[in-house]
GROMACS .gro file of C-alpha atoms in nm:
model
  397
    1UNK     CA    1  -2.648   1.649   1.273
    2UNK     CA    2  -2.329   1.847   1.210
    3UNK     CA    3  -2.476   2.158   1.385
    4UNK     CA    4  -2.552   1.948   1.696
    5UNK     CA    5  -2.201   1.806   1.694
    6UNK     CA    6  -2.049   2.155   1.659
    7UNK     CA    7  -2.269   2.288   1.940
    8UNK     CA    8  -2.166   2.001   2.168
    9UNK     CA    9  -1.799   2.063   2.091
   10UNK     CA   10  -1.841   2.431   2.180
   11UNK     CA   11  -2.005   2.332   2.508
   12UNK     CA   12  -1.718   2.095   2.584
   13UNK     CA   13  -1.464   2.367   2.513
   14UNK     CA   14  -1.649   2.613   2.738
   15UNK     CA   15  -1.649   2.356   3.019
   16UNK     CA   16  -1.275   2.298   2.968
   17UNK     CA   17  -1.203   2.672   2.971
   18UNK     CA   18  -1.402   2.717   3.290
   19UNK     CA   19  -1.215   2.424   3.443
   20UNK     CA   20  -0.878   2.568   3.345
   21UNK     CA   21  -0.962   2.919   3.464
   22UNK     CA   22  -1.082   2.780   3.796
   23UNK     CA   23  -0.759   2.582   3.830
   24UNK     CA   24  -0.552   2.894   3.767
   25UNK     CA   25  -0.767   3.103   3.997
   26UNK     CA   26  -0.723   2.852   4.275
   27UNK     CA   27  -0.354   2.816   4.203
   28UNK     CA   28  -0.304   3.193   4.209
   29UNK     CA   29  -0.485   3.217   4.541
   30UNK     CA   30  -0.311   2.930   4.714
   31UNK     CA   31   0.042   3.061   4.658
   32UNK     CA   32   0.022   3.251   4.989
   33UNK     CA   33  -0.211   3.018   5.170
   34UNK     CA   34  -0.068   2.685   5.286
   35UNK     CA   35  -0.405   2.534   5.377
   36UNK     CA   36  -0.564   2.608   5.039
   37UNK     CA   37  -0.248   2.487   4.867
   38UNK     CA   38  -0.281   2.143   5.026
   39UNK     CA   39  -0.650   2.133   4.937
   40UNK     CA   40  -0.603   2.226   4.573
   41UNK     CA   41  -0.303   1.994   4.536
   42UNK     CA   42  -0.525   1.711   4.652
   43UNK     CA   43  -0.790   1.804   4.392
   44UNK     CA   44  -0.537   1.825   4.110
   45UNK     CA   45  -0.365   1.499   4.204
   46UNK     CA   46  -0.695   1.312   4.194
   47UNK     CA   47  -0.774   1.435   3.843
   48UNK     CA   48  -0.748   1.179   3.563
   49UNK     CA   49  -0.598   1.427   3.320
   50UNK     CA   50  -0.237   1.541   3.340
   51UNK     CA   51  -0.219   1.910   3.439
   52UNK     CA   52   0.072   2.153   3.436
   53UNK     CA   53   0.118   2.524   3.494
   54UNK     CA   54   0.403   2.727   3.341
   55UNK     CA   55   0.525   3.080   3.396
   56UNK     CA   56   0.579   3.330   3.116
   57UNK     CA   57   0.920   3.173   3.041
   58UNK     CA   58   0.763   2.828   2.988
   59UNK     CA   59   0.910   2.703   3.314
   60UNK     CA   60   0.698   2.451   3.501
   61UNK     CA   61   0.574   2.582   3.835
   62UNK     CA   62   0.317   2.311   3.902
   63UNK     CA   63   0.248   1.954   3.783
   64UNK     CA   64  -0.005   1.707   3.919
   65UNK     CA   65   0.050   1.336   3.985
   66UNK     CA   66  -0.104   1.232   3.652
   67UNK     CA   67   0.149   1.451   3.467
   68UNK     CA   68   0.439   1.297   3.662
   69UNK     CA   69   0.316   0.949   3.573
   70UNK     CA   70   0.275   1.037   3.206
   71UNK     CA   71   0.620   1.197   3.178
   72UNK     CA   72   0.774   0.942   3.415
   73UNK     CA   73   0.969   1.214   3.596
   74UNK     CA   74   0.947   1.336   3.955
   75UNK     CA   75   0.838   1.688   4.048
   76UNK     CA   76   1.191   1.799   4.152
   77UNK     CA   77   1.313   1.696   3.806
   78UNK     CA   78   1.057   1.925   3.640
   79UNK     CA   79   0.968   2.223   3.861
   80UNK     CA   80   1.149   2.539   3.750
   81UNK     CA   81   1.249   2.383   3.419
   82UNK     CA   82   1.109   2.379   3.066
   83UNK     CA   83   1.167   2.006   3.001
   84UNK     CA   84   1.389   2.115   2.711
   85UNK     CA   85   1.669   1.885   2.820
   86UNK     CA   86   1.439   1.582   2.834
   87UNK     CA   87   1.277   1.588   2.487
   88UNK     CA   88   1.411   1.585   2.127
   89UNK     CA   89   1.487   1.916   1.958
   90UNK     CA   90   1.194   1.899   1.717
   91UNK     CA   91   0.941   1.839   1.996
   92UNK     CA   92   1.105   2.103   2.217
   93UNK     CA   93   1.084   2.374   1.951
   94UNK     CA   94   0.721   2.289   1.878
   95UNK     CA   95   0.620   2.296   2.248
   96UNK     CA   96   0.794   2.628   2.320
   97UNK     CA   97   0.663   2.790   2.003
   98UNK     CA   98   0.302   2.710   2.096
   99UNK     CA   99   0.364   2.820   2.458
  100UNK     CA  100   0.483   3.163   2.350
  101UNK     CA  101   0.202   3.207   2.100
  102UNK     CA  102  -0.064   3.131   2.362
  103UNK     CA  103   0.107   3.353   2.622
  104UNK     CA  104   0.133   3.636   2.369
  105UNK     CA  105  -0.209   3.639   2.198
  106UNK     CA  106  -0.415   3.465   2.467
  107UNK     CA  107  -0.584   3.232   2.220
  108UNK     CA  108  -0.639   2.877   2.342
  109UNK     CA  109  -0.451   2.607   2.152
  110UNK     CA  110  -0.549   2.241   2.114
  111UNK     CA  111  -0.283   2.028   1.952
  112UNK     CA  112  -0.211   1.660   1.889
  113UNK     CA  113   0.161   1.593   1.907
  114UNK     CA  114   0.425   1.334   1.988
  115UNK     CA  115   0.613   1.324   2.317
  116UNK     CA  116   0.941   1.141   2.372
  117UNK     CA  117   1.099   1.184   2.715
  118UNK     CA  118   1.464   1.086   2.763
  119UNK     CA  119   1.464   0.865   2.454
  120UNK     CA  120   1.191   0.639   2.585
  121UNK     CA  121   0.895   0.516   2.383
  122UNK     CA  122   0.714   0.794   2.199
  123UNK     CA  123   0.352   0.854   2.293
  124UNK     CA  124   0.086   1.066   2.125
  125UNK     CA  125  -0.076   1.337   2.337
  126UNK     CA  126  -0.355   1.588   2.302
  127UNK     CA  127  -0.265   1.914   2.477
  128UNK     CA  128  -0.503   2.201   2.553
  129UNK     CA  129  -0.315   2.519   2.644
  130UNK     CA  130  -0.466   2.848   2.761
  131UNK     CA  131  -0.343   3.170   2.920
  132UNK     CA  132  -0.430   3.312   3.262
  133UNK     CA  133  -0.336   3.661   3.390
  134UNK     CA  134  -0.346   3.715   3.765
  135UNK     CA  135  -0.424   4.035   3.956
  136UNK     CA  136  -0.060   4.142   3.924
  137UNK     CA  137  -0.078   4.117   3.541
  138UNK     CA  138   0.147   3.813   3.555
  139UNK     CA  139   0.092   3.561   3.276
  140UNK     CA  140   0.061   3.189   3.331
  141UNK     CA  141   0.010   2.898   3.093
  142UNK     CA  142  -0.210   2.609   3.196
  143UNK     CA  143  -0.209   2.280   3.010
  144UNK     CA  144  -0.434   1.976   3.026
  145UNK     CA  145  -0.279   1.674   2.862
  146UNK     CA  146  -0.428   1.340   2.759
  147UNK     CA  147  -0.247   1.033   2.635
  148UNK     CA  148  -0.416   0.948   2.303
  149UNK     CA  149  -0.168   0.682   2.190
  150UNK     CA  150  -0.424   0.402   2.196
  151UNK     CA  151  -0.678   0.616   2.015
  152UNK     CA  152  -0.429   0.706   1.741
  153UNK     CA  153  -0.335   0.340   1.702
  154UNK     CA  154  -0.704   0.252   1.664
  155UNK     CA  155  -0.747   0.529   1.408
  156UNK     CA  156  -0.447   0.397   1.214
  157UNK     CA  157  -0.593   0.046   1.217
  158UNK     CA  158  -0.923   0.186   1.088
  159UNK     CA  159  -0.741   0.373   0.810
  160UNK     CA  160  -0.557   0.057   0.710
  161UNK     CA  161  -0.880  -0.141   0.707
  162UNK     CA  162  -1.049   0.126   0.498
  163UNK     CA  163  -0.758   0.108   0.252
  164UNK     CA  164  -0.788  -0.272   0.245
  165UNK     CA  165  -1.162  -0.240   0.186
  166UNK     CA  166  -1.105  -0.001  -0.105
  167UNK     CA  167  -0.844  -0.239  -0.247
  168UNK     CA  168  -1.090  -0.528  -0.217
  169UNK     CA  169  -1.345  -0.324  -0.410
  170UNK     CA  170  -1.087  -0.260  -0.682
  171UNK     CA  171  -1.005  -0.632  -0.683
  172UNK     CA  172  -1.373  -0.724  -0.708
  173UNK     CA  173  -1.429  -0.482  -0.998
  174UNK     CA  174  -1.119  -0.613  -1.171
  175UNK     CA  175  -1.232  -0.972  -1.127
  176UNK     CA  176  -1.578  -0.898  -1.266
  177UNK     CA  177  -1.424  -0.720  -1.563
  178UNK     CA  178  -1.195  -1.014  -1.636
  179UNK     CA  179  -1.485  -1.257  -1.616
  180UNK     CA  180  -1.685  -1.033  -1.846
  181UNK     CA  181  -1.406  -0.994  -2.104
  182UNK     CA  182  -1.127  -1.250  -2.100
  183UNK     CA  183  -1.302  -1.551  -1.949
  184UNK     CA  184  -1.637  -1.513  -2.122
  185UNK     CA  185  -1.481  -1.479  -2.467
  186UNK     CA  186  -1.331  -1.830  -2.492
  187UNK     CA  187  -1.656  -1.995  -2.388
  188UNK     CA  188  -1.846  -1.800  -2.653
  189UNK     CA  189  -1.593  -1.920  -2.912
  190UNK     CA  190  -1.621  -2.280  -2.793
  191UNK     CA  191  -2.000  -2.259  -2.807
  192UNK     CA  192  -1.994  -2.111  -3.158
  193UNK     CA  193  -1.752  -2.373  -3.293
  194UNK     CA  194  -1.936  -2.663  -3.128
  195UNK     CA  195  -2.268  -2.541  -3.274
  196UNK     CA  196  -2.108  -2.531  -3.619
  197UNK     CA  197  -1.988  -2.887  -3.567
  198UNK     CA  198  -2.334  -3.004  -3.464
  199UNK     CA  199  -2.501  -2.831  -3.760
  200UNK     CA  200  -2.248  -2.935  -4.027
  201UNK     CA  201  -2.126  -3.267  -3.888
  202UNK     CA  202  -2.257  -3.461  -4.189
  203UNK     CA  203  -2.101  -3.224  -4.444
  204UNK     CA  204  -1.754  -3.196  -4.289
  205UNK     CA  205  -1.463  -3.409  -4.403
  206UNK     CA  206  -1.214  -3.551  -4.154
  207UNK     CA  207  -0.960  -3.270  -4.207
  208UNK     CA  208  -1.216  -2.993  -4.144
  209UNK     CA  209  -1.356  -3.186  -3.849
  210UNK     CA  210  -1.009  -3.214  -3.695
  211UNK     CA  211  -0.947  -2.844  -3.754
  212UNK     CA  212  -1.264  -2.753  -3.564
  213UNK     CA  213  -1.172  -2.987  -3.279
  214UNK     CA  214  -0.817  -2.848  -3.272
  215UNK     CA  215  -0.949  -2.492  -3.242
  216UNK     CA  216  -1.190  -2.591  -2.965
  217UNK     CA  217  -0.911  -2.773  -2.783
  218UNK     CA  218  -0.675  -2.475  -2.814
  219UNK     CA  219  -0.938  -2.229  -2.692
  220UNK     CA  220  -1.028  -2.456  -2.400
  221UNK     CA  221  -0.662  -2.483  -2.297
  222UNK     CA  222  -0.623  -2.105  -2.305
  223UNK     CA  223  -0.941  -2.064  -2.102
  224UNK     CA  224  -0.814  -2.315  -1.847
  225UNK     CA  225  -0.481  -2.133  -1.827
  226UNK     CA  226  -0.661  -1.803  -1.767
  227UNK     CA  227  -0.880  -1.968  -1.503
  228UNK     CA  228  -0.571  -2.106  -1.329
  229UNK     CA  229  -0.417  -1.758  -1.337
  230UNK     CA  230  -0.736  -1.613  -1.191
  231UNK     CA  231  -0.726  -1.865  -0.908
  232UNK     CA  232  -0.360  -1.783  -0.839
  233UNK     CA  233  -0.441  -1.413  -0.838
  234UNK     CA  234  -0.736  -1.465  -0.602
  235UNK     CA  235  -0.509  -1.660  -0.366
  236UNK     CA  236  -0.253  -1.379  -0.383
  237UNK     CA  237  -0.520  -1.131  -0.272
  238UNK     CA  238  -0.612  -1.342   0.030
  239UNK     CA  239  -0.257  -1.449   0.115
  240UNK     CA  240  -0.335  -1.815   0.045
  241UNK     CA  241  -0.083  -1.864  -0.236
  242UNK     CA  242   0.208  -2.040  -0.072
  243UNK     CA  243   0.559  -1.972  -0.193
  244UNK     CA  244   0.746  -2.293  -0.272
  245UNK     CA  245   1.118  -2.239  -0.320
  246UNK     CA  246   1.300  -2.490  -0.538
  247UNK     CA  247   1.598  -2.504  -0.769
  248UNK     CA  248   1.509  -2.378  -1.117
  249UNK     CA  249   1.728  -2.435  -1.420
  250UNK     CA  250   1.632  -2.126  -1.617
  251UNK     CA  251   1.727  -2.240  -1.967
  252UNK     CA  252   1.530  -2.564  -1.955
  253UNK     CA  253   1.233  -2.404  -1.777
  254UNK     CA  254   1.217  -2.121  -2.032
  255UNK     CA  255   1.240  -2.380  -2.311
  256UNK     CA  256   0.938  -2.558  -2.164
  257UNK     CA  257   0.728  -2.238  -2.159
  258UNK     CA  258   0.842  -2.134  -2.507
  259UNK     CA  259   0.748  -2.476  -2.646
  260UNK     CA  260   0.397  -2.451  -2.503
  261UNK     CA  261   0.353  -2.102  -2.649
  262UNK     CA  262   0.498  -2.182  -2.991
  263UNK     CA  263   0.175  -2.309  -3.147
  264UNK     CA  264   0.001  -1.979  -3.075
  265UNK     CA  265   0.296  -1.785  -3.219
  266UNK     CA  266   0.303  -2.002  -3.534
  267UNK     CA  267  -0.070  -1.943  -3.584
  268UNK     CA  268   0.019  -1.574  -3.631
  269UNK     CA  269   0.334  -1.652  -3.831
  270UNK     CA  270   0.550  -1.511  -3.552
  271UNK     CA  271   0.896  -1.650  -3.478
  272UNK     CA  272   0.933  -1.721  -3.105
  273UNK     CA  273   1.302  -1.768  -3.022
  274UNK     CA  274   1.486  -1.862  -2.707
  275UNK     CA  275   1.833  -1.710  -2.712
  276UNK     CA  276   2.059  -1.977  -2.566
  277UNK     CA  277   2.261  -1.899  -2.254
  278UNK     CA  278   2.420  -2.083  -1.965
  279UNK     CA  279   2.167  -2.287  -1.771
  280UNK     CA  280   2.170  -2.053  -1.471
  281UNK     CA  281   2.029  -2.185  -1.145
  282UNK     CA  282   1.802  -1.983  -0.916
  283UNK     CA  283   1.594  -2.073  -0.615
  284UNK     CA  284   1.235  -1.956  -0.657
  285UNK     CA  285   0.879  -2.078  -0.705
  286UNK     CA  286   0.884  -2.257  -1.039
  287UNK     CA  287   0.510  -2.239  -1.113
  288UNK     CA  288   0.497  -1.868  -1.033
  289UNK     CA  289   0.800  -1.808  -1.255
  290UNK     CA  290   0.639  -1.998  -1.544
  291UNK     CA  291   0.314  -1.802  -1.497
  292UNK     CA  292   0.499  -1.470  -1.533
  293UNK     CA  293   0.697  -1.582  -1.837
  294UNK     CA  294   0.392  -1.736  -2.005
  295UNK     CA  295   0.189  -1.418  -1.962
  296UNK     CA  296   0.466  -1.197  -2.098
  297UNK     CA  297   0.512  -1.420  -2.404
  298UNK     CA  298   0.135  -1.428  -2.458
  299UNK     CA  299   0.125  -1.049  -2.436
  300UNK     CA  300   0.413  -1.019  -2.687
  301UNK     CA  301   0.235  -1.251  -2.934
  302UNK     CA  302  -0.082  -1.050  -2.900
  303UNK     CA  303   0.086  -0.720  -2.995
  304UNK     CA  304   0.328  -0.848  -3.260
  305UNK     CA  305   0.225  -0.845  -3.625
  306UNK     CA  306   0.243  -1.156  -3.847
  307UNK     CA  307   0.598  -1.209  -3.964
  308UNK     CA  308   0.740  -1.055  -3.648
  309UNK     CA  309   0.991  -1.188  -3.397
  310UNK     CA  310   0.991  -1.249  -3.023
  311UNK     CA  311   1.314  -1.326  -2.837
  312UNK     CA  312   1.348  -1.458  -2.484
  313UNK     CA  313   1.685  -1.434  -2.315
  314UNK     CA  314   1.856  -1.427  -1.976
  315UNK     CA  315   2.135  -1.201  -1.845
  316UNK     CA  316   2.312  -1.256  -1.515
  317UNK     CA  317   2.370  -0.932  -1.320
  318UNK     CA  318   2.572  -0.962  -0.997
  319UNK     CA  319   2.317  -1.079  -0.736
  320UNK     CA  320   2.022  -1.122  -0.973
  321UNK     CA  321   1.919  -1.251  -1.314
  322UNK     CA  322   1.715  -1.055  -1.566
  323UNK     CA  323   1.479  -1.234  -1.802
  324UNK     CA  324   1.366  -1.037  -2.108
  325UNK     CA  325   1.082  -1.097  -2.350
  326UNK     CA  326   1.160  -0.876  -2.649
  327UNK     CA  327   0.927  -0.820  -2.945
  328UNK     CA  328   0.924  -0.601  -3.258
  329UNK     CA  329   0.553  -0.535  -3.226
  330UNK     CA  330   0.343  -0.219  -3.215
  331UNK     CA  331   0.510  -0.078  -2.902
  332UNK     CA  332   0.357   0.118  -2.614
  333UNK     CA  333   0.345   0.491  -2.555
  334UNK     CA  334   0.497   0.637  -2.238
  335UNK     CA  335   0.165   0.723  -2.072
  336UNK     CA  336   0.030   0.370  -2.112
  337UNK     CA  337   0.361   0.218  -1.997
  338UNK     CA  338   0.326   0.392  -1.661
  339UNK     CA  339  -0.017   0.235  -1.605
  340UNK     CA  340   0.055  -0.118  -1.725
  341UNK     CA  341   0.131  -0.281  -1.393
  342UNK     CA  342  -0.137  -0.119  -1.176
  343UNK     CA  343  -0.417  -0.332  -1.033
  344UNK     CA  344  -0.681  -0.072  -1.120
  345UNK     CA  345  -0.541   0.037  -1.456
  346UNK     CA  346  -0.817  -0.138  -1.656
  347UNK     CA  347  -0.620  -0.119  -1.980
  348UNK     CA  348  -0.787  -0.310  -2.262
  349UNK     CA  349  -0.647  -0.315  -2.616
  350UNK     CA  350  -0.707  -0.529  -2.922
  351UNK     CA  351  -0.411  -0.728  -3.047
  352UNK     CA  352  -0.272  -0.709  -3.401
  353UNK     CA  353  -0.513  -0.989  -3.502
  354UNK     CA  354  -0.803  -0.826  -3.312
  355UNK     CA  355  -0.741  -1.049  -3.008
  356UNK     CA  356  -0.938  -0.934  -2.707
  357UNK     CA  357  -0.791  -0.905  -2.362
  358UNK     CA  358  -0.819  -0.705  -2.044
  359UNK     CA  359  -0.454  -0.677  -1.945
  360UNK     CA  360  -0.506  -0.902  -1.644
  361UNK     CA  361  -0.188  -1.099  -1.711
  362UNK     CA  362   0.037  -0.801  -1.638
  363UNK     CA  363  -0.142  -0.735  -1.309
  364UNK     CA  364  -0.085  -1.095  -1.209
  365UNK     CA  365   0.282  -1.074  -1.315
  366UNK     CA  366   0.335  -0.764  -1.100
  367UNK     CA  367   0.190  -0.921  -0.789
  368UNK     CA  368   0.376  -1.248  -0.840
  369UNK     CA  369   0.706  -1.063  -0.881
  370UNK     CA  370   0.646  -0.889  -0.549
  371UNK     CA  371   0.595  -1.233  -0.396
  372UNK     CA  372   0.916  -1.362  -0.557
  373UNK     CA  373   1.120  -1.064  -0.437
  374UNK     CA  374   1.188  -0.946  -0.792
  375UNK     CA  375   1.092  -0.656  -1.015
  376UNK     CA  376   0.917  -0.611  -1.347
  377UNK     CA  377   0.938  -0.324  -1.596
  378UNK     CA  378   0.896  -0.240  -1.962
  379UNK     CA  379   1.105  -0.051  -2.216
  380UNK     CA  380   0.907   0.034  -2.526
  381UNK     CA  381   0.885   0.258  -2.829
  382UNK     CA  382   0.578   0.297  -3.047
  383UNK     CA  383   0.629   0.130  -3.384
  384UNK     CA  384   0.954  -0.035  -3.275
  385UNK     CA  385   0.858  -0.289  -3.011
  386UNK     CA  386   0.872  -0.367  -2.640
  387UNK     CA  387   1.113  -0.531  -2.396
  388UNK     CA  388   0.945  -0.669  -2.084
  389UNK     CA  389   1.208  -0.741  -1.820
  390UNK     CA  390   1.175  -0.913  -1.485
  391UNK     CA  391   1.438  -1.002  -1.228
  392UNK     CA  392   1.490  -1.277  -0.974
  393UNK     CA  393   1.739  -1.289  -0.687
  394UNK     CA  394   2.039  -1.501  -0.783
  395UNK     CA  395   2.130  -1.759  -0.522
  396UNK     CA  396   2.427  -1.978  -0.604
  397UNK     CA  397   2.459  -2.322  -0.450
   0.00000   0.00000   0.00000
């Protein structure tokens, strides 16, 4: 298949060369023959492609109607000139460099390049340049030019769609991995605990029974939270997650999230503290903000050892606020830190109490922060702990 394509391309190039040589032959012959000149001008002007002929100093000595239309200049404005004064310096140097190379070595040149005449809209062109030497050993350069702007735009659209398709594949793989790890785990735990209840229901006292139910309830809530996060993430991928701006009182909102996370922290004997600050107001999406904070606190609990501490605090910085979730946990090495917030990172690590997780929460946080117009980063040292920081634009009322 490739050999046939190559052969066809060679045939096309041979046809083009023959066409160009015939044009130059005719042009060379009509210079002293008025009748032939009119005839050949008529042929050239009815060609769809833009055609020009230059002398050995890159000065235009002939242009057809299609070239005038493409450049949007009249013949008197071009004949005897190089167009240098009509195009930007970078384009001018490129055009003249190729002209001289073709005139010197005689090798045909096919090039895709930009063309901007007199500051107007830039177009993309494909130019085929070749050399012709007449009977007096005088060198000429003939060019056939095609406007490929629409084609290049279509190619760019195709590239973007291919990139989107690859991203969708990454998203799909990520989603399947999350379902297989994070989401499946809670249901297995619920099933195991409920089976124990069914088997031992007659032997369990009220306290033990309540403990089992409490664990099932806690696991179910976590599973529901993860499912909600998954749905938010899926909507982010499809652009269906609407941003709802509202006034958020940071201190009270953080207190709400900390309170909901405290039971999990206490179960690991971890102190979860909110460092008090002024109740700063921001305008953002409250549910998205709470999702980010909840995931960062959950991540800190997962990687902090029993007896450890987690602090949540806010610092106002000029036109933004920075919220930090700081722990004295196991810490993260530099290589892993660089990969934490990537959609396709696939980082999975067991927590200090062997908690399983696929790192999905940080992916969600990253994409939400992009939606909120903020940033997210981590400062960490192995064996010392981690500070996860995210910012929000500060809008005062």
